[in-house]
Short mmCIF file of C-alpha atoms in Angstrom, two decimals:
data_model
loop_
_atom_site.label_atom_id
_atom_site.label_comp_id
_atom_site.label_asym_id
_atom_site.label_seq_id
_atom_site.Cartn_x
_atom_site.Cartn_y
_atom_site.Cartn_z
CA MET A 1 93.27 26.75 107.88
CA TRP A 2 89.77 27.71 108.97
CA LEU A 3 89.30 31.15 110.52
CA THR A 4 86.18 31.98 112.53
CA THR A 5 85.28 35.61 113.21
CA LEU A 6 82.13 37.01 114.79
CA ARG A 7 79.44 38.96 112.96
CA SER A 8 77.93 42.01 114.69
CA ASP A 9 75.01 39.85 115.90
CA GLY A 10 77.48 37.42 117.52
CA SER A 11 76.98 34.62 115.01
CA PRO A 12 80.14 32.91 113.72
CA HIS A 13 81.55 33.40 110.24
CA THR A 14 83.96 30.60 109.26
CA THR A 15 86.07 30.71 106.13
CA PRO A 16 89.16 28.95 104.76
CA VAL A 17 92.28 31.16 104.63
CA TRP A 18 95.91 30.95 103.62
CA PHE A 19 98.25 31.54 106.53
CA PHE A 20 101.58 30.99 108.14
CA LEU A 21 102.49 30.66 111.80
CA ARG A 22 105.60 32.27 113.28
CA GLN A 23 106.45 32.72 116.95
CA ASN A 24 102.94 31.85 118.14
CA THR A 25 101.32 34.37 115.77
CA PHE A 26 99.19 33.48 112.77
CA TRP A 27 99.44 35.78 109.74
CA ILE A 28 96.49 35.88 107.33
CA PRO A 29 96.23 37.98 104.16
CA SER A 30 92.90 39.30 102.95
CA ALA A 31 91.19 41.85 100.79
CA GLU A 32 90.12 44.82 102.89
CA GLN A 33 86.50 44.40 101.74
CA ASN A 34 86.10 40.78 102.93
CA ARG A 35 83.57 39.85 105.60
CA LYS A 36 86.25 38.52 107.98
CA VAL A 37 88.00 41.90 107.98
CA ARG A 38 84.76 43.79 108.53
CA ASN A 39 83.93 41.42 111.40
CA LEU A 40 87.33 42.05 113.01
CA LEU A 41 86.66 45.79 113.02
CA ASP A 42 83.75 45.15 115.39
CA ASP A 43 85.18 42.27 117.44
CA PRO A 44 88.81 41.06 117.30
CA ARG A 45 88.11 37.62 118.82
CA VAL A 46 88.84 34.71 116.50
CA SER A 47 89.29 30.98 116.54
CA LEU A 48 91.59 29.11 114.17
CA ALA A 49 91.64 25.44 113.18
CA VAL A 50 94.42 23.84 111.17
CA ASP A 51 93.49 20.53 109.53
CA GLY A 52 90.63 19.68 111.82
CA SER A 53 90.15 16.34 110.06
CA SER A 54 93.61 14.98 110.81
CA ARG A 55 94.69 12.90 113.77
CA ASP A 56 96.56 15.91 115.19
CA PRO A 57 94.57 19.09 114.55
CA TRP A 58 95.67 22.50 115.82
CA VAL A 59 92.98 24.72 117.33
CA ALA A 60 93.63 28.13 118.86
CA GLN A 61 91.99 31.35 119.95
CA GLY A 62 93.34 34.85 119.66
CA LEU A 63 92.71 38.51 118.95
CA GLY A 64 93.09 39.69 115.37
CA THR A 65 94.76 42.95 114.42
CA ILE A 66 94.28 44.39 110.93
CA HIS A 67 97.37 45.90 109.28
CA HIS A 68 96.57 48.17 106.33
CA ASP A 69 100.21 49.03 105.60
CA VAL A 70 100.93 45.69 103.89
CA GLY A 71 104.12 47.00 102.24
CA GLU A 72 105.76 47.46 105.64
CA PHE A 73 105.69 43.70 106.25
CA GLY A 74 108.41 42.53 103.87
CA GLY A 75 109.26 39.43 105.92
CA PRO A 76 105.73 38.05 106.06
CA LEU A 77 105.11 38.95 102.40
CA ARG A 78 108.21 36.99 101.41
CA LEU A 79 107.13 34.00 103.50
CA PHE A 80 103.73 33.91 101.80
CA GLY A 81 105.45 33.95 98.44
CA GLU A 82 107.66 31.03 99.47
CA LYS A 83 104.79 29.00 100.93
CA TYR A 84 102.29 29.67 98.14
CA ASP A 85 104.37 29.41 94.94
CA GLY A 86 105.30 33.05 94.50
CA TRP A 87 101.91 34.52 95.40
CA ASP A 88 102.10 38.30 95.88
CA VAL A 89 99.97 39.15 98.92
CA ALA A 90 100.16 42.87 98.11
CA ASP A 91 98.69 42.46 94.58
CA GLU A 92 95.46 44.45 94.61
CA THR A 93 94.44 43.39 91.10
CA PRO A 94 91.98 40.60 91.95
CA ASP A 95 90.20 41.98 95.04
CA GLY A 96 91.20 45.58 95.71
CA PRO A 97 93.15 46.94 98.69
CA ARG A 98 94.92 44.30 100.76
CA VAL A 99 95.47 43.88 104.50
CA LEU A 100 97.38 41.51 106.72
CA VAL A 101 95.76 40.15 109.85
CA SER A 102 97.99 39.09 112.73
CA VAL A 103 96.57 36.82 115.40
CA PRO A 104 98.83 36.18 118.41
CA VAL A 105 97.55 33.01 120.05
CA THR A 106 96.05 33.72 123.46
CA ARG A 107 95.01 30.12 124.07
CA TRP A 108 95.81 26.78 122.42
CA LEU A 109 92.87 24.39 122.62
CA LEU A 110 94.65 21.60 120.72
CA ARG A 111 98.27 21.51 119.65
CA PRO A 112 100.25 18.38 118.89
CA ASP A 113 103.74 18.46 120.33
#
């Protein structure tokens, strides 16, 4: 999925992210130091695009919330492990402290039904 956040000057920052969608909320793991997380601290507005090159892309808007207490999200952590071949979202070894970003969808722009 592609996640777009806003820099402090209002310009967009778009980056590919791993995610899952449950009950109209996108969950996105990240290292705390990443640009997308720093952008969200200033402005929670985001846009999300899933497979924009397919015949049926999903595009949404929402407000991102940063969760620093990753260990308290056992369900989402387990789902990431299942979706991404056992990946441990909480592993700080590669990038330092981890966060989870939740983005409840406030508006669907495209969604195949």
